[in-house]
Amino acid sequence: ILERQLFDVLVDLAALPDRISSRHDRENIDLSVYLVTSAPVLRAVLGPGFRLLVRTDPLPLWVHANRTGLDRLLRTLVTHSTALGQGRDVLLRASATAQGAQIEIGGDAVGTDDRLLSIVGDQTAASQNELGIDLWQARCEALFNGATIRFTADNDGTKILIEMPSQASVQAGA
């Protein structure tokens, strides 16, 4: 049994380079348009018990990111957090910040656990074994895209924030 588990881990590790995006595959993405076009896939992933609401900024929110990596990050955070929540509403919101733009994942269907909280900010202590392959990969995608993940909680519930530098600040730092 132990040999089989080791084999499964090695297979997962061997596949990671193909599943984690490269920094060189970045493109300019308007987060407002991105959320609207990603909504059908996220609705399908969530299933019929959930209602997905999308709110966007009227102005373009340009970031320089890898689209595939952003898809993986968003899908993983949405599916993991909604497995922990109590409600059925998921709100995705794209908005401007002082440093760039952010995607907010909120609503009464969003919850957190210790594994999800371990990928916040610049924490590096959590290993792949502690996080699980899905959240470990999401953390890698966030790092590769220059994104920071934060959590907030208020009267409206738990919110996951994916903060990304603007396209202009990324180019200025290059």
JSON list of C-alpha atoms in Angstrom, two decimals:
[
{"chain": "A", "resi": 1, "resn": "ILE", "atom": "CA", "xyz": [0.00, 0.00, 0.00]},
{"chain": "A", "resi": 2, "resn": "LEU", "atom": "CA", "xyz": [2.82, 2.39, 0.88]},
{"chain": "A", "resi": 3, "resn": "GLU", "atom": "CA", "xyz": [4.48, 1.73, -2.49]},
{"chain": "A", "resi": 4, "resn": "ARG", "atom": "CA", "xyz": [1.22, 2.58, -4.28]},
{"chain": "A", "resi": 5, "resn": "GLN", "atom": "CA", "xyz": [0.89, 5.84, -2.34]},
{"chain": "A", "resi": 6, "resn": "LEU", "atom": "CA", "xyz": [4.48, 6.77, -3.15]},
{"chain": "A", "resi": 7, "resn": "PHE", "atom": "CA", "xyz": [3.86, 5.96, -6.81]},
{"chain": "A", "resi": 8, "resn": "ASP", "atom": "CA", "xyz": [0.74, 8.20, -6.84]},
{"chain": "A", "resi": 9, "resn": "VAL", "atom": "CA", "xyz": [2.70, 11.07, -5.31]},
{"chain": "A", "resi": 10, "resn": "LEU", "atom": "CA", "xyz": [5.51, 10.68, -7.86]},
{"chain": "A", "resi": 11, "resn": "VAL", "atom": "CA", "xyz": [3.01, 10.67, -10.73]},
{"chain": "A", "resi": 12, "resn": "ASP", "atom": "CA", "xyz": [1.44, 13.87, -9.37]},
{"chain": "A", "resi": 13, "resn": "LEU", "atom": "CA", "xyz": [4.85, 15.52, -9.02]},
{"chain": "A", "resi": 14, "resn": "ALA", "atom": "CA", "xyz": [5.90, 14.49, -12.52]},
{"chain": "A", "resi": 15, "resn": "ALA", "atom": "CA", "xyz": [2.77, 16.11, -13.96]},
{"chain": "A", "resi": 16, "resn": "LEU", "atom": "CA", "xyz": [3.18, 19.43, -12.13]},
{"chain": "A", "resi": 17, "resn": "PRO", "atom": "CA", "xyz": [5.36, 21.18, -14.73]},
{"chain": "A", "resi": 18, "resn": "ASP", "atom": "CA", "xyz": [2.58, 20.65, -17.27]},
{"chain": "A", "resi": 19, "resn": "ARG", "atom": "CA", "xyz": [-0.12, 21.84, -14.88]},
{"chain": "A", "resi": 20, "resn": "ILE", "atom": "CA", "xyz": [1.59, 24.92, -13.48]},
{"chain": "A", "resi": 21, "resn": "SER", "atom": "CA", "xyz": [1.79, 27.78, -15.92]},
{"chain": "A", "resi": 22, "resn": "SER", "atom": "CA", "xyz": [4.94, 29.49, -16.98]},
{"chain": "A", "resi": 23, "resn": "ARG", "atom": "CA", "xyz": [5.56, 33.16, -16.17]},
{"chain": "A", "resi": 24, "resn": "HIS", "atom": "CA", "xyz": [6.46, 33.69, -19.82]},
{"chain": "A", "resi": 25, "resn": "ASP", "atom": "CA", "xyz": [2.92, 32.94, -20.99]},
{"chain": "A", "resi": 26, "resn": "ARG", "atom": "CA", "xyz": [1.46, 36.12, -19.55]},
{"chain": "A", "resi": 27, "resn": "GLU", "atom": "CA", "xyz": [-0.89, 38.40, -21.42]},
{"chain": "A", "resi": 28, "resn": "ASN", "atom": "CA", "xyz": [-2.81, 41.58, -20.73]},
{"chain": "A", "resi": 29, "resn": "ILE", "atom": "CA", "xyz": [-6.18, 40.66, -19.22]},
{"chain": "A", "resi": 30, "resn": "ASP", "atom": "CA", "xyz": [-9.08, 42.95, -18.34]},
{"chain": "A", "resi": 31, "resn": "LEU", "atom": "CA", "xyz": [-10.35, 41.40, -15.08]},
{"chain": "A", "resi": 32, "resn": "SER", "atom": "CA", "xyz": [-13.87, 42.73, -15.67]},
{"chain": "A", "resi": 33, "resn": "VAL", "atom": "CA", "xyz": [-14.16, 40.97, -19.02]},
{"chain": "A", "resi": 34, "resn": "TYR", "atom": "CA", "xyz": [-12.35, 37.93, -17.64]},
{"chain": "A", "resi": 35, "resn": "LEU", "atom": "CA", "xyz": [-14.90, 37.41, -14.84]},
{"chain": "A", "resi": 36, "resn": "VAL", "atom": "CA", "xyz": [-17.86, 37.76, -17.19]},
{"chain": "A", "resi": 37, "resn": "THR", "atom": "CA", "xyz": [-16.41, 35.24, -19.66]},
{"chain": "A", "resi": 38, "resn": "SER", "atom": "CA", "xyz": [-15.37, 32.85, -16.86]},
{"chain": "A", "resi": 39, "resn": "ALA", "atom": "CA", "xyz": [-18.80, 32.81, -15.23]},
{"chain": "A", "resi": 40, "resn": "PRO", "atom": "CA", "xyz": [-20.34, 30.00, -17.35]},
{"chain": "A", "resi": 41, "resn": "VAL", "atom": "CA", "xyz": [-17.50, 27.62, -16.51]},
{"chain": "A", "resi": 42, "resn": "LEU", "atom": "CA", "xyz": [-17.65, 28.50, -12.82]},
{"chain": "A", "resi": 43, "resn": "ARG", "atom": "CA", "xyz": [-21.43, 28.02, -12.80]},
{"chain": "A", "resi": 44, "resn": "ALA", "atom": "CA", "xyz": [-20.96, 24.56, -14.28]},
{"chain": "A", "resi": 45, "resn": "VAL", "atom": "CA", "xyz": [-18.28, 23.70, -11.72]},
{"chain": "A", "resi": 46, "resn": "LEU", "atom": "CA", "xyz": [-20.43, 24.91, -8.83]},
{"chain": "A", "resi": 47, "resn": "GLY", "atom": "CA", "xyz": [-23.48, 22.95, -9.92]},
{"chain": "A", "resi": 48, "resn": "PRO", "atom": "CA", "xyz": [-27.21, 23.59, -9.60]},
{"chain": "A", "resi": 49, "resn": "GLY", "atom": "CA", "xyz": [-27.28, 24.25, -5.85]},
{"chain": "A", "resi": 50, "resn": "PHE", "atom": "CA", "xyz": [-25.44, 27.57, -6.17]},
{"chain": "A", "resi": 51, "resn": "ARG", "atom": "CA", "xyz": [-26.17, 30.98, -7.64]},
{"chain": "A", "resi": 52, "resn": "LEU", "atom": "CA", "xyz": [-23.16, 32.83, -9.11]},
{"chain": "A", "resi": 53, "resn": "LEU", "atom": "CA", "xyz": [-23.35, 36.62, -9.28]},
{"chain": "A", "resi": 54, "resn": "VAL", "atom": "CA", "xyz": [-20.71, 38.66, -11.11]},
{"chain": "A", "resi": 55, "resn": "ARG", "atom": "CA", "xyz": [-20.08, 42.37, -10.49]},
{"chain": "A", "resi": 56, "resn": "THR", "atom": "CA", "xyz": [-17.44, 44.27, -12.40]},
{"chain": "A", "resi": 57, "resn": "ASP", "atom": "CA", "xyz": [-15.97, 47.73, -12.58]},
{"chain": "A", "resi": 58, "resn": "PRO", "atom": "CA", "xyz": [-17.24, 49.75, -15.56]},
{"chain": "A", "resi": 59, "resn": "LEU", "atom": "CA", "xyz": [-13.66, 50.67, -16.51]},
{"chain": "A", "resi": 60, "resn": "PRO", "atom": "CA", "xyz": [-11.09, 48.15, -17.74]},
{"chain": "A", "resi": 61, "resn": "LEU", "atom": "CA", "xyz": [-8.98, 46.56, -14.99]},
{"chain": "A", "resi": 62, "resn": "TRP", "atom": "CA", "xyz": [-5.82, 45.55, -16.82]},
{"chain": "A", "resi": 63, "resn": "VAL", "atom": "CA", "xyz": [-3.44, 43.04, -15.25]},
{"chain": "A", "resi": 64, "resn": "HIS", "atom": "CA", "xyz": [-0.58, 41.10, -16.78]},
{"chain": "A", "resi": 65, "resn": "ALA", "atom": "CA", "xyz": [-1.20, 37.42, -15.96]},
{"chain": "A", "resi": 66, "resn": "ASN", "atom": "CA", "xyz": [-1.30, 33.91, -17.28]},
{"chain": "A", "resi": 67, "resn": "ARG", "atom": "CA", "xyz": [-4.94, 33.19, -18.21]},
{"chain": "A", "resi": 68, "resn": "THR", "atom": "CA", "xyz": [-4.70, 29.43, -17.63]},
{"chain": "A", "resi": 69, "resn": "GLY", "atom": "CA", "xyz": [-3.11, 29.96, -14.23]},
{"chain": "A", "resi": 70, "resn": "LEU", "atom": "CA", "xyz": [-5.73, 32.53, -13.30]},
{"chain": "A", "resi": 71, "resn": "ASP", "atom": "CA", "xyz": [-8.45, 30.06, -14.37]},
{"chain": "A", "resi": 72, "resn": "ARG", "atom": "CA", "xyz": [-6.96, 27.37, -12.12]},
{"chain": "A", "resi": 73, "resn": "LEU", "atom": "CA", "xyz": [-6.53, 29.73, -9.20]},
{"chain": "A", "resi": 74, "resn": "LEU", "atom": "CA", "xyz": [-10.07, 31.09, -9.38]},
{"chain": "A", "resi": 75, "resn": "ARG", "atom": "CA", "xyz": [-11.70, 27.70, -9.97]},
{"chain": "A", "resi": 76, "resn": "THR", "atom": "CA", "xyz": [-9.82, 26.11, -7.06]},
{"chain": "A", "resi": 77, "resn": "LEU", "atom": "CA", "xyz": [-10.59, 28.92, -4.61]},
{"chain": "A", "resi": 78, "resn": "VAL", "atom": "CA", "xyz": [-14.26, 29.00, -5.60]},
{"chain": "A", "resi": 79, "resn": "THR", "atom": "CA", "xyz": [-14.79, 25.24, -5.42]},
{"chain": "A", "resi": 80, "resn": "HIS", "atom": "CA", "xyz": [-12.82, 24.78, -2.17]},
{"chain": "A", "resi": 81, "resn": "SER", "atom": "CA", "xyz": [-14.43, 27.71, -0.36]},
{"chain": "A", "resi": 82, "resn": "THR", "atom": "CA", "xyz": [-17.98, 26.83, -1.41]},
{"chain": "A", "resi": 83, "resn": "ALA", "atom": "CA", "xyz": [-17.53, 23.30, -0.08]},
{"chain": "A", "resi": 84, "resn": "LEU", "atom": "CA", "xyz": [-17.09, 24.95, 3.33]},
{"chain": "A", "resi": 85, "resn": "GLY", "atom": "CA", "xyz": [-19.84, 27.57, 3.22]},
{"chain": "A", "resi": 86, "resn": "GLN", "atom": "CA", "xyz": [-23.42, 27.33, 4.43]},
{"chain": "A", "resi": 87, "resn": "GLY", "atom": "CA", "xyz": [-25.39, 29.22, 1.76]},
{"chain": "A", "resi": 88, "resn": "ARG", "atom": "CA", "xyz": [-25.90, 29.12, -1.96]},
{"chain": "A", "resi": 89, "resn": "ASP", "atom": "CA", "xyz": [-24.85, 32.59, -3.23]},
{"chain": "A", "resi": 90, "resn": "VAL", "atom": "CA", "xyz": [-21.36, 33.20, -4.61]},
{"chain": "A", "resi": 91, "resn": "LEU", "atom": "CA", "xyz": [-20.41, 36.75, -5.55]},
{"chain": "A", "resi": 92, "resn": "LEU", "atom": "CA", "xyz": [-17.43, 37.47, -7.78]},
{"chain": "A", "resi": 93, "resn": "ARG", "atom": "CA", "xyz": [-16.40, 41.11, -8.03]},
{"chain": "A", "resi": 94, "resn": "ALA", "atom": "CA", "xyz": [-13.59, 42.74, -9.98]},
{"chain": "A", "resi": 95, "resn": "SER", "atom": "CA", "xyz": [-12.49, 46.13, -8.69]},
{"chain": "A", "resi": 96, "resn": "ALA", "atom": "CA", "xyz": [-9.59, 48.55, -8.75]},
{"chain": "A", "resi": 97, "resn": "THR", "atom": "CA", "xyz": [-7.16, 48.88, -5.85]},
{"chain": "A", "resi": 98, "resn": "ALA", "atom": "CA", "xyz": [-4.35, 51.35, -5.15]},
{"chain": "A", "resi": 99, "resn": "GLN", "atom": "CA", "xyz": [-1.78, 48.86, -6.50]},
{"chain": "A", "resi": 100, "resn": "GLY", "atom": "CA", "xyz": [-3.80, 47.32, -9.32]},
{"chain": "A", "resi": 101, "resn": "ALA", "atom": "CA", "xyz": [-6.94, 45.22, -9.34]},
{"chain": "A", "resi": 102, "resn": "GLN", "atom": "CA", "xyz": [-8.54, 42.45, -7.34]},
{"chain": "A", "resi": 103, "resn": "ILE", "atom": "CA", "xyz": [-11.03, 39.67, -7.63]},
{"chain": "A", "resi": 104, "resn": "GLU", "atom": "CA", "xyz": [-13.26, 39.26, -4.60]},
{"chain": "A", "resi": 105, "resn": "ILE", "atom": "CA", "xyz": [-14.93, 35.92, -3.92]},
{"chain": "A", "resi": 106, "resn": "GLY", "atom": "CA", "xyz": [-17.73, 36.39, -1.42]},
{"chain": "A", "resi": 107, "resn": "GLY", "atom": "CA", "xyz": [-21.30, 35.50, -0.62]},
{"chain": "A", "resi": 108, "resn": "ASP", "atom": "CA", "xyz": [-22.97, 33.28, 1.94]},
{"chain": "A", "resi": 109, "resn": "ALA", "atom": "CA", "xyz": [-21.71, 30.11, 0.22]},
{"chain": "A", "resi": 110, "resn": "VAL", "atom": "CA", "xyz": [-18.05, 30.99, 0.92]},
{"chain": "A", "resi": 111, "resn": "GLY", "atom": "CA", "xyz": [-16.27, 29.49, 3.91]},
{"chain": "A", "resi": 112, "resn": "THR", "atom": "CA", "xyz": [-12.69, 28.83, 5.01]},
{"chain": "A", "resi": 113, "resn": "ASP", "atom": "CA", "xyz": [-10.66, 26.15, 6.75]},
{"chain": "A", "resi": 114, "resn": "ASP", "atom": "CA", "xyz": [-7.08, 25.89, 8.00]},
{"chain": "A", "resi": 115, "resn": "ARG", "atom": "CA", "xyz": [-5.84, 24.60, 4.65]},
{"chain": "A", "resi": 116, "resn": "LEU", "atom": "CA", "xyz": [-7.35, 27.52, 2.76]},
{"chain": "A", "resi": 117, "resn": "LEU", "atom": "CA", "xyz": [-6.06, 30.04, 5.30]},
{"chain": "A", "resi": 118, "resn": "SER", "atom": "CA", "xyz": [-2.53, 28.57, 4.86]},
{"chain": "A", "resi": 119, "resn": "ILE", "atom": "CA", "xyz": [-2.18, 30.03, 1.36]},
{"chain": "A", "resi": 120, "resn": "VAL", "atom": "CA", "xyz": [-2.64, 33.63, 2.49]},
{"chain": "A", "resi": 121, "resn": "GLY", "atom": "CA", "xyz": [-0.04, 36.28, 1.67]},
{"chain": "A", "resi": 122, "resn": "ASP", "atom": "CA", "xyz": [3.60, 35.28, 1.70]},
{"chain": "A", "resi": 123, "resn": "GLN", "atom": "CA", "xyz": [3.34, 32.25, 3.96]},
{"chain": "A", "resi": 124, "resn": "THR", "atom": "CA", "xyz": [5.65, 29.51, 2.75]},
{"chain": "A", "resi": 125, "resn": "ALA", "atom": "CA", "xyz": [5.41, 27.13, 5.69]},
{"chain": "A", "resi": 126, "resn": "ALA", "atom": "CA", "xyz": [2.57, 25.02, 4.29]},
{"chain": "A", "resi": 127, "resn": "SER", "atom": "CA", "xyz": [3.85, 22.12, 2.20]},
{"chain": "A", "resi": 128, "resn": "GLN", "atom": "CA", "xyz": [2.10, 20.31, -0.60]},
{"chain": "A", "resi": 129, "resn": "ASN", "atom": "CA", "xyz": [1.22, 17.53, 1.84]},
{"chain": "A", "resi": 130, "resn": "GLU", "atom": "CA", "xyz": [-0.36, 20.00, 4.27]},
{"chain": "A", "resi": 131, "resn": "LEU", "atom": "CA", "xyz": [-2.31, 21.88, 1.61]},
{"chain": "A", "resi": 132, "resn": "GLY", "atom": "CA", "xyz": [-3.23, 19.09, -0.78]},
{"chain": "A", "resi": 133, "resn": "ILE", "atom": "CA", "xyz": [-2.42, 19.21, -4.46]},
{"chain": "A", "resi": 134, "resn": "ASP", "atom": "CA", "xyz": [-5.30, 21.52, -5.39]},
{"chain": "A", "resi": 135, "resn": "LEU", "atom": "CA", "xyz": [-4.51, 24.34, -2.96]},
{"chain": "A", "resi": 136, "resn": "TRP", "atom": "CA", "xyz": [-0.76, 23.90, -3.37]},
{"chain": "A", "resi": 137, "resn": "GLN", "atom": "CA", "xyz": [-1.16, 24.37, -7.13]},
{"chain": "A", "resi": 138, "resn": "ALA", "atom": "CA", "xyz": [-3.45, 27.38, -6.57]},
{"chain": "A", "resi": 139, "resn": "ARG", "atom": "CA", "xyz": [-0.80, 28.93, -4.32]},
{"chain": "A", "resi": 140, "resn": "CYS", "atom": "CA", "xyz": [1.84, 28.36, -7.00]},
{"chain": "A", "resi": 141, "resn": "GLU", "atom": "CA", "xyz": [-0.39, 29.95, -9.65]},
{"chain": "A", "resi": 142, "resn": "ALA", "atom": "CA", "xyz": [-0.92, 32.99, -7.42]},
{"chain": "A", "resi": 143, "resn": "LEU", "atom": "CA", "xyz": [2.84, 33.36, -6.90]},
{"chain": "A", "resi": 144, "resn": "PHE", "atom": "CA", "xyz": [3.61, 32.92, -10.62]},
{"chain": "A", "resi": 145, "resn": "ASN", "atom": "CA", "xyz": [1.06, 35.61, -11.47]},
{"chain": "A", "resi": 146, "resn": "GLY", "atom": "CA", "xyz": [2.31, 38.06, -8.85]},
{"chain": "A", "resi": 147, "resn": "ALA", "atom": "CA", "xyz": [-0.99, 37.78, -6.97]},
{"chain": "A", "resi": 148, "resn": "THR", "atom": "CA", "xyz": [-1.54, 37.94, -3.23]},
{"chain": "A", "resi": 149, "resn": "ILE", "atom": "CA", "xyz": [-4.40, 36.09, -1.57]},
{"chain": "A", "resi": 150, "resn": "ARG", "atom": "CA", "xyz": [-6.05, 37.66, 1.47]},
{"chain": "A", "resi": 151, "resn": "PHE", "atom": "CA", "xyz": [-9.16, 36.94, 3.52]},
{"chain": "A", "resi": 152, "resn": "THR", "atom": "CA", "xyz": [-11.51, 39.35, 5.20]},
{"chain": "A", "resi": 153, "resn": "ALA", "atom": "CA", "xyz": [-14.55, 38.76, 7.35]},
{"chain": "A", "resi": 154, "resn": "ASP", "atom": "CA", "xyz": [-17.26, 41.24, 8.23]},
{"chain": "A", "resi": 155, "resn": "ASN", "atom": "CA", "xyz": [-21.05, 41.39, 8.59]},
{"chain": "A", "resi": 156, "resn": "ASP", "atom": "CA", "xyz": [-21.36, 40.32, 4.95]},
{"chain": "A", "resi": 157, "resn": "GLY", "atom": "CA", "xyz": [-19.38, 37.13, 5.62]},
{"chain": "A", "resi": 158, "resn": "THR", "atom": "CA", "xyz": [-16.04, 35.77, 4.49]},
{"chain": "A", "resi": 159, "resn": "LYS", "atom": "CA", "xyz": [-14.35, 37.19, 1.41]},
{"chain": "A", "resi": 160, "resn": "ILE", "atom": "CA", "xyz": [-11.33, 35.89, -0.46]},
{"chain": "A", "resi": 161, "resn": "LEU", "atom": "CA", "xyz": [-9.34, 38.59, -2.23]},
{"chain": "A", "resi": 162, "resn": "ILE", "atom": "CA", "xyz": [-6.99, 37.85, -5.10]},
{"chain": "A", "resi": 163, "resn": "GLU", "atom": "CA", "xyz": [-4.94, 41.05, -5.43]},
{"chain": "A", "resi": 164, "resn": "MET", "atom": "CA", "xyz": [-2.95, 41.59, -8.59]},
{"chain": "A", "resi": 165, "resn": "PRO", "atom": "CA", "xyz": [-0.62, 44.41, -9.64]},
{"chain": "A", "resi": 166, "resn": "SER", "atom": "CA", "xyz": [-1.82, 46.53, -12.54]},
{"chain": "A", "resi": 167, "resn": "GLN", "atom": "CA", "xyz": [-0.36, 46.07, -15.98]},
{"chain": "A", "resi": 168, "resn": "ALA", "atom": "CA", "xyz": [1.38, 49.46, -15.69]},
{"chain": "A", "resi": 169, "resn": "SER", "atom": "CA", "xyz": [3.06, 48.66, -12.35]},
{"chain": "A", "resi": 170, "resn": "VAL", "atom": "CA", "xyz": [4.26, 45.28, -13.65]},
{"chain": "A", "resi": 171, "resn": "GLN", "atom": "CA", "xyz": [5.81, 46.95, -16.72]},
{"chain": "A", "resi": 172, "resn": "ALA", "atom": "CA", "xyz": [7.38, 49.70, -14.60]},
{"chain": "A", "resi": 173, "resn": "GLY", "atom": "CA", "xyz": [8.99, 47.10, -12.33]},
{"chain": "A", "resi": 174, "resn": "ALA", "atom": "CA", "xyz": [10.37, 45.06, -15.24]}
]
